[in-house]
Structures are given as structure tokens and as C-alpha cells.
GROMACS .gro file of C-alpha atoms in nm:
model
  248
    1MET     CA    1  22.445  32.285  14.654
    2SER     CA    2  22.420  32.551  14.924
    3GLU     CA    3  22.079  32.659  15.056
    4ALA     CA    4  22.135  33.006  14.912
    5ALA     CA    5  22.217  32.860  14.569
    6GLU     CA    6  21.906  32.641  14.581
    7GLU     CA    7  21.694  32.946  14.661
    8LYS     CA    8  21.844  33.130  14.363
    9VAL     CA    9  21.769  32.838  14.130
   10GLU     CA   10  21.411  32.818  14.256
   11GLY     CA   11  21.378  33.194  14.210
   12ALA     CA   12  21.486  33.177  13.847
   13LYS     CA   13  21.219  32.949  13.700
   14SER     CA   14  21.060  33.221  13.487
   15TYR     CA   15  21.174  33.537  13.315
   16ARG     CA   16  20.953  33.735  13.555
   17ASP     CA   17  21.152  33.590  13.846
   18LYS     CA   18  21.476  33.660  13.662
   19ALA     CA   19  21.378  34.024  13.623
   20ALA     CA   20  21.316  34.048  13.997
   21TYR     CA   21  21.652  33.884  14.065
   22ARG     CA   22  21.825  34.148  13.852
   23GLU     CA   23  21.627  34.449  13.970
   24ASN     CA   24  21.878  34.581  14.224
   25ALA     CA   25  22.193  34.418  14.084
   26GLU     CA   26  22.482  34.602  13.920
   27VAL     CA   27  22.511  34.489  13.559
   28LEU     CA   28  22.847  34.350  13.448
   29ILE     CA   29  22.755  34.223  13.101
   30LYS     CA   30  22.520  34.415  12.872
   31LEU     CA   31  22.439  34.302  12.517
   32ARG     CA   32  22.210  34.504  12.294
   33ASN     CA   33  22.074  34.392  11.955
   34VAL     CA   34  22.366  34.153  11.906
   35VAL     CA   35  22.369  33.973  11.572
   36LYS     CA   36  22.633  33.727  11.454
   37GLU     CA   37  22.655  33.613  11.093
   38TYR     CA   38  22.903  33.392  10.909
   39GLU     CA   39  22.954  33.344  10.538
   40ARG     CA   40  22.949  32.992  10.403
   41GLY     CA   41  22.969  32.922  10.033
   42GLY     CA   42  22.872  33.278   9.953
   43GLU     CA   43  22.565  33.256  10.175
   44LYS     CA   44  22.519  33.449  10.500
   45ILE     CA   45  22.426  33.232  10.796
   46ARG     CA   46  22.275  33.418  11.093
   47VAL     CA   47  22.378  33.237  11.413
   48LEU     CA   48  22.252  33.491  11.670
   49GLN     CA   49  21.930  33.687  11.625
   50ALA     CA   50  21.940  34.041  11.769
   51LEU     CA   51  22.000  33.936  12.131
   52ASP     CA   52  21.959  34.154  12.438
   53LEU     CA   53  22.111  34.024  12.762
   54ASP     CA   54  22.198  34.167  13.103
   55VAL     CA   55  22.412  33.970  13.349
   56PRO     CA   56  22.453  34.108  13.703
   57LYS     CA   57  22.795  34.131  13.864
   58GLY     CA   58  22.858  33.825  14.079
   59SER     CA   59  22.598  33.608  13.904
   60PHE     CA   60  22.639  33.243  13.802
   61GLU     CA   61  22.449  33.191  13.476
   62ALA     CA   62  22.418  32.904  13.231
   63LEU     CA   63  22.348  32.887  12.859
   64MET     CA   64  22.160  32.580  12.736
   65GLY     CA   65  22.017  32.477  12.404
   66PRO     CA   66  22.042  32.218  12.126
   67SER     CA   67  22.353  32.173  11.917
   68GLY     CA   68  22.392  32.464  11.675
   69SER     CA   69  22.171  32.698  11.878
   70GLY     CA   70  22.451  32.955  11.918
   71LYS     CA   71  22.559  32.888  12.279
   72THR     CA   72  22.935  32.881  12.219
   73THR     CA   73  22.912  33.167  11.970
   74LEU     CA   74  22.744  33.382  12.234
   75LEU     CA   75  22.999  33.282  12.497
   76ASN     CA   76  23.285  33.369  12.259
   77LEU     CA   77  23.136  33.715  12.198
   78ILE     CA   78  23.103  33.781  12.571
   79ALA     CA   79  23.463  33.667  12.624
   80GLY     CA   80  23.601  33.886  12.346
   81LEU     CA   81  23.712  33.590  12.134
   82ASP     CA   82  23.490  33.702  11.847
   83ARG     CA   83  23.309  34.018  11.737
   84PRO     CA   84  22.941  34.076  11.665
   85THR     CA   85  22.821  34.151  11.314
   86GLU     CA   86  22.583  34.407  11.464
   87GLY     CA   87  22.502  34.536  11.810
   88THR     CA   88  22.696  34.636  12.119
   89ILE     CA   89  22.873  34.443  12.396
   90ASP     CA   90  22.951  34.626  12.717
   91ILE     CA   91  23.152  34.445  12.987
   92ASP     CA   92  23.205  34.632  13.315
   93GLY     CA   93  23.153  34.964  13.140
   94LYS     CA   94  23.384  34.887  12.846
   95ARG     CA   95  23.260  34.854  12.488
   96ILE     CA   96  23.465  34.553  12.388
   97ASP     CA   97  23.304  34.544  12.042
   98GLN     CA   98  23.482  34.875  11.969
   99MET     CA   99  23.829  34.773  12.091
  100SER     CA  100  24.126  34.723  11.861
  101GLU     CA  101  24.267  34.372  11.830
  102GLY     CA  102  24.554  34.465  12.062
  103GLY     CA  103  24.322  34.633  12.310
  104LEU     CA  104  24.091  34.332  12.309
  105ALA     CA  105  24.379  34.090  12.368
  106GLY     CA  106  24.497  34.296  12.662
  107TRP     CA  107  24.146  34.315  12.802
  108ARG     CA  108  24.105  33.936  12.781
  109ALA     CA  109  24.439  33.877  12.954
  110ASN     CA  110  24.342  34.098  13.246
  111SER     CA  111  23.967  34.048  13.274
  112VAL     CA  112  23.861  33.700  13.160
  113GLY     CA  113  23.935  33.350  13.287
  114PHE     CA  114  23.873  33.064  13.042
  115ILE     CA  115  23.769  32.708  13.126
  116PHE     CA  116  23.730  32.458  12.840
  117GLN     CA  117  23.595  32.106  12.812
  118SER     CA  118  23.930  31.964  12.704
  119TYR     CA  119  24.142  32.137  12.974
  120ASN     CA  120  24.400  32.266  12.717
  121LEU     CA  121  24.698  32.206  12.947
  122LEU     CA  122  25.045  32.196  12.792
  123PRO     CA  123  25.182  31.844  12.855
  124VAL     CA  124  25.545  31.960  12.880
  125LEU     CA  125  25.467  32.197  13.166
  126THR     CA  126  25.393  32.117  13.529
  127ALA     CA  127  25.065  32.214  13.693
  128ILE     CA  128  25.207  32.534  13.838
  129GLU     CA  129  25.377  32.627  13.510
  130ASN     CA  130  25.044  32.581  13.327
  131VAL     CA  131  24.871  32.804  13.581
  132GLU     CA  132  25.134  33.075  13.535
  133LEU     CA  133  25.078  33.096  13.158
  134PRO     CA  134  24.813  33.375  13.152
  135LEU     CA  135  25.041  33.595  13.362
  136LEU     CA  136  25.312  33.580  13.095
  137LEU     CA  137  25.092  33.822  12.896
  138THR     CA  138  25.102  34.075  13.179
  139PRO     CA  139  25.379  34.284  13.339
  140VAL     CA  140  25.366  34.075  13.659
  141PRO     CA  141  25.727  33.983  13.764
  142SER     CA  142  25.825  33.615  13.776
  143SER     CA  143  25.838  33.593  14.156
  144GLU     CA  144  25.486  33.733  14.182
  145ARG     CA  145  25.366  33.500  13.903
  146ARG     CA  146  25.479  33.198  14.102
  147LYS     CA  147  25.316  33.328  14.421
  148ARG     CA  148  24.983  33.387  14.247
  149ALA     CA  149  24.994  33.046  14.080
  150GLU     CA  150  25.057  32.876  14.414
  151THR     CA  151  24.761  33.060  14.566
  152ALA     CA  152  24.533  32.962  14.276
  153LEU     CA  153  24.629  32.594  14.310
  154ARG     CA  154  24.559  32.608  14.682
  155VAL     CA  155  24.214  32.753  14.611
  156VAL     CA  156  24.129  32.453  14.389
  157GLY     CA  157  24.278  32.204  14.635
  158LEU     CA  158  24.586  32.101  14.436
  159ASP     CA  159  24.866  32.254  14.640
  160ASN     CA  160  25.012  31.900  14.670
  161ARG     CA  161  25.020  31.853  14.290
  162MET     CA  162  25.203  32.170  14.184
  163ASP     CA  163  25.499  31.990  14.029
  164HIS     CA  164  25.299  31.715  13.860
  165TYR     CA  165  25.263  31.700  13.482
  166PRO     CA  166  24.918  31.664  13.321
  167ARG     CA  167  24.983  31.295  13.244
  168GLN     CA  168  25.023  31.235  13.618
  169LEU     CA  169  24.680  31.382  13.700
  170SER     CA  170  24.325  31.250  13.672
  171GLY     CA  171  24.075  31.423  13.445
  172GLY     CA  172  23.915  31.597  13.741
  173GLN     CA  173  24.254  31.716  13.864
  174GLU     CA  174  24.345  31.844  13.518
  175GLN     CA  175  24.023  32.048  13.512
  176ARG     CA  176  24.109  32.186  13.857
  177VAL     CA  177  24.444  32.301  13.718
  178ALA     CA  178  24.256  32.462  13.429
  179ILE     CA  179  24.030  32.642  13.678
  180ALA     CA  180  24.334  32.761  13.875
  181ARG     CA  181  24.474  32.896  13.548
  182ALA     CA  182  24.142  33.073  13.486
  183ILE     CA  183  24.145  33.255  13.821
  184VAL     CA  184  24.519  33.329  13.853
  185ASN     CA  185  24.478  33.678  13.703
  186ASP     CA  186  24.182  33.754  13.935
  187PRO     CA  187  23.942  33.809  13.641
  188ILE     CA  188  23.613  33.995  13.662
  189LEU     CA  189  23.453  33.722  13.447
  190ILE     CA  190  23.493  33.344  13.413
  191VAL     CA  191  23.363  33.178  13.097
  192ALA     CA  192  23.324  32.801  13.099
  193ASP     CA  193  23.243  32.603  12.785
  194GLU     CA  194  23.114  32.256  12.880
  195PRO     CA  195  23.353  32.237  13.179
  196THR     CA  196  23.224  31.894  13.287
  197GLY     CA  197  23.174  31.741  12.942
  198ASP     CA  198  23.473  31.504  12.962
  199LEU     CA  199  23.429  31.405  13.327
  200ASP     CA  200  23.251  31.123  13.510
  201ARG     CA  201  22.957  31.222  13.732
  202GLN     CA  202  23.153  31.240  14.058
  203SER     CA  203  23.434  31.446  13.906
  204ALA     CA  204  23.177  31.667  13.733
  205ASP     CA  205  22.998  31.729  14.063
  206ASP     CA  206  23.329  31.818  14.229
  207ILE     CA  207  23.408  32.071  13.955
  208LEU     CA  208  23.060  32.222  13.976
  209ALA     CA  209  23.095  32.254  14.353
  210LEU     CA  210  23.424  32.435  14.298
  211LEU     CA  211  23.264  32.677  14.051
  212ASP     CA  212  22.985  32.735  14.301
  213THR     CA  213  23.246  32.820  14.565
  214LEU     CA  214  23.426  33.062  14.332
  215ASN     CA  215  23.095  33.236  14.269
  216ARG     CA  216  22.962  33.235  14.623
  217ASP     CA  217  23.281  33.295  14.824
  218LEU     CA  218  23.498  33.492  14.582
  219GLY     CA  219  23.216  33.675  14.404
  220LYS     CA  220  23.323  33.565  14.055
  221THR     CA  221  23.078  33.621  13.771
  222ILE     CA  222  23.049  33.294  13.578
  223MET     CA  223  22.894  33.232  13.235
  224MET     CA  224  22.876  32.860  13.157
  225VAL     CA  225  22.768  32.673  12.845
  226THR     CA  226  22.638  32.326  12.924
  227HIS     CA  227  22.410  32.055  12.788
  228ASP     CA  228  22.393  31.888  13.132
  229PRO     CA  229  22.079  31.972  13.336
  230ALA     CA  230  22.263  31.877  13.657
  231ALA     CA  231  22.530  32.134  13.577
  232ALA     CA  232  22.273  32.400  13.487
  233GLU     CA  233  22.105  32.354  13.826
  234ARG     CA  234  22.414  32.505  13.986
  235ALA     CA  235  22.347  32.836  13.811
  236ALA     CA  236  22.119  33.104  13.952
  237ILE     CA  237  21.990  33.187  13.604
  238VAL     CA  238  21.953  32.953  13.306
  239HIS     CA  239  21.917  33.100  12.956
  240HIS     CA  240  21.776  32.882  12.678
  241LEU     CA  241  21.895  32.946  12.322
  242ASP     CA  242  21.706  32.810  12.023
  243LYS     CA  243  21.799  32.894  11.664
  244GLY     CA  244  22.003  33.192  11.783
  245ALA     CA  245  21.730  33.347  11.997
  246LEU     CA  246  21.677  33.352  12.373
  247ARG     CA  247  21.360  33.170  12.474
  248ALA     CA  248  21.161  33.194  12.797
   0.00000   0.00000   0.00000
């Protein structure tokens, strides 16, 4: 971890320190009174309890908590994959909770990069073809799509694996392809759901170092769900969820 990243982690031990960290930062993500409920067997289950959350632009933040605490639900709301039952979600000045389904899909395609635990690469496509996939939802011409995909693979250190299929790659390399796919559209936000969960320790550390580089050198805002304390240490701010509520 870089010295600057270590200082940010040390400066984020308490909510008082977190407030100081945010004081002069431009807010990218703003949640107010966000509630999420699901119906199960005719009964309403409240998963998130009236959350307020501000995330500065360019921050690397982690969500931790026990299974069922609402971490992935919160991440999905921030990424526009789900809608709140109550409350407002503002991302970069846009109220995504008020968007139509079509508007929300377009916003996700242009603004969010997704990284999942299981990579979600299509086995019949090469690395570069997998990276190009998000651009198929945009008006970017094919020649430009290929150029951007090549650049993204170079950023993650896989420019020598562009024509390899997922079965020809290690788990760590597959996750690097997934990260290249997440950044190919130059998103304002990267959401990562247990990005190291299927990796050995060395591969996990390599992926975390790459995320740290994307945050530090490219200024990407990253929201990461993790159960791994070693992964959470990479984040400047760590939020703890318990029974759908943020805890100090």
C-alpha cells in the first residue's frame, strides 16, 4: 500500500476522522433516508434502515458487515441495479432513483463499471472481446471500441493476453480482464462486490493493488463490498453495516 493510502486508512478510524476527511471534498454519491424493503410470503422485510451516506469524488470506500447485513443491497442501489423503497439517491448530481428504466440503463452503461466475485466473462469470447462488451450499449464505433479495449487491457497489465479465452487465463488474470471491462467506458464510479473472494492471497493482493492504482492514479471512485479485512485496509473509508444500519 502507498504511504498516502496508509495515511488515509489511519485517518479513517472513527466517524469523527471520516467527517474531517470529507469536509472539503466534492460529494459524488449522496444517499438520504434510504430504505429498502422486500416482500416475502406476504411479509415486508426491511433490509436497509433509513441510511444517509456521502461519498466524496475520488474516494476508495469499503462496505463490511455480517452476511445479510445489507452490503450488496446497498451496493446495488448505488449502482442503479435496484431502486429504494424510500429515500433519495443522487450520483454526480443526478437523481437516479427518479430515472425511468431506460434512462437508468443508459446511465449505468455510461457511468458505472462493475466488478464481481465470479468475473462473469463470456467463455466464447476472447479477453478483448469481453472488455468491449459494455461499449456495445453505447454509440461508440467498432474501431474506437477496439482501441479503448486495448488501452484498458494495457492498464491492467494484460496487453499480451488480448486474444486469450477465459479458459486460458488464471483466476487473477480473469479478474484483471473483468476490471478492464469495468473501466473501458471511463466510468465515474466503480462498484466491486467481493472482487477478491475467489482468489488466493497473492492474486487477491495483486487485484487490490490494481484497484488502489485506479483510485490513486486515475482518480476513480470505488465502492467495494468485502468480508476480507486485508481488502478493507486498502480503502480510505470503511463503513460497517449491521442489520441494515450503518454503525460507527
